């Protein structure tokens, strides 16, 4: 079957996924509340229960959409007994779905059982194993082309061998957790995923005319239904949220991106679309690794008098911190990247803003309304995607022979 027809069918099914998710989320909300899968919006005056873990609804509709789509590209080979069934592509698709499905299950387990941080690091690694196995059996290309400025040192190409598999496993851990820690204001988790998804879609569309058309087509088949269900979730999660996405959605989104990057062989380009998440992760490192105390929630502080969000902070004795934590805070404070305040007197208590780029935005802008915080951060995400496209296309010739 012609690939344009396949793409059109995929677009129609994705739209169906969008409509189904749009209806299912409000329809199933009361079931989630009854099962105690709900949370309180910490940045609102009233403390109403809001259904949580709605990512599971999205994920299930996503899987159903893809299951219905599978016979379109592959069924014609069977029905018309055509030669050359693309076994490798088929097994790649099944492994991709298995990894996404595993991650959905593990994310849901996290929402229900509130797992510890060490498990959150382990789960995506385990869920990516089927995918890495298939990569090993089908493609197994572990050679990377060295960027031009480093060729004098490393040569033209480098075979990373098993290290390449470690990199791909870590990619899944990064994508899933990076979305989950840039969170806490209405619409941000799913909003950032939609911007990353749209950027990847644009990249795939730009490459459709090139030599790797089949690979990019394959990635579009996985991406468009994802965008369909995510846009519907965004509608319900937008300020003021009627549904929370839960860790289930963050893991589902992160794994979908990792799968697309790995099987599409453009994981470096994909990471370029994660610039705000990389910045947030690097800024968060001292709290994530407990060099600076990390409270359960780092989302901004809500002032119910003014209905605005302020920076949230955490207090501790600076001298009691490990030296890398102290060094980080002193350097960042000098650069104006954290707000440190120490109370007078011996053994004074130091207060420091929680280390997320959401708080950093509020440090520079002053108190903001929740909706404006989300819009500002999503605008930043779009800007970074623009930068990523410039690096990937016009500037690529500085690094690679294109
Ligand atoms: C991550 C962050 C945590 C942040 C939380 C918010 C790290 C290490 N962890 O934790 O700092 O506070 O996400 O999602 O950075 N909520 C809102 N408004 C929203 C979204 C969530 O009030 O727009 C609250 C709700 O009470 C909801 C809860 O956050 O129930 C969900 O938090 P959860 O996803 O369980 O937190 P983590 O992912 O563990
Ligand atoms: Mg979360």
PDB file of C-alpha atoms and ligand atoms in Angstrom, residues 52 110-111 117 120 179-181 183-184 189 245-248 250-251 296-297, ligand 2:
ATOM      1  CA  UNK A  52      -4.731  11.528  39.213  1.00  0.00           C
ATOM      2  CA  UNK A 110       4.309   4.131  40.893  1.00  0.00           C
ATOM      3  CA  UNK A 111       1.151   6.253  41.127  1.00  0.00           C
ATOM      4  CA  UNK A 117      13.407   7.407  43.829  1.00  0.00           C
ATOM      5  CA  UNK A 120      12.080   5.375  39.539  1.00  0.00           C
ATOM      6  CA  UNK A 179       9.581  15.188  32.285  1.00  0.00           C
ATOM      7  CA  UNK A 180       8.453  14.086  35.741  1.00  0.00           C
ATOM      8  CA  UNK A 181      10.697  16.573  37.581  1.00  0.00           C
ATOM      9  CA  UNK A 183       6.227  19.476  36.919  1.00  0.00           C
ATOM     10  CA  UNK A 184       3.855  20.910  39.486  1.00  0.00           C
ATOM     11  CA  UNK A 189       3.981  17.925  32.114  1.00  0.00           C
ATOM     12  CA  UNK A 245      -1.529  13.293  34.497  1.00  0.00           C
ATOM     13  CA  UNK A 246       0.320  11.328  37.190  1.00  0.00           C
ATOM     14  CA  UNK A 247       3.714   9.686  36.884  1.00  0.00           C
ATOM     15  CA  UNK A 248       2.023   7.230  34.527  1.00  0.00           C
ATOM     16  CA  UNK A 250       5.379  11.197  32.402  1.00  0.00           C
ATOM     17  CA  UNK A 251       6.793   7.691  32.039  1.00  0.00           C
ATOM     18  CA  UNK A 296       8.807  15.872  48.835  1.00  0.00           C
ATOM     19  CA  UNK A 297       7.390  18.665  46.671  1.00  0.00           C
TER      20      UNK A 297
HETATM   21 MG1  LIG B   2       5.077  13.149  39.015  1.00  0.00          MG
END
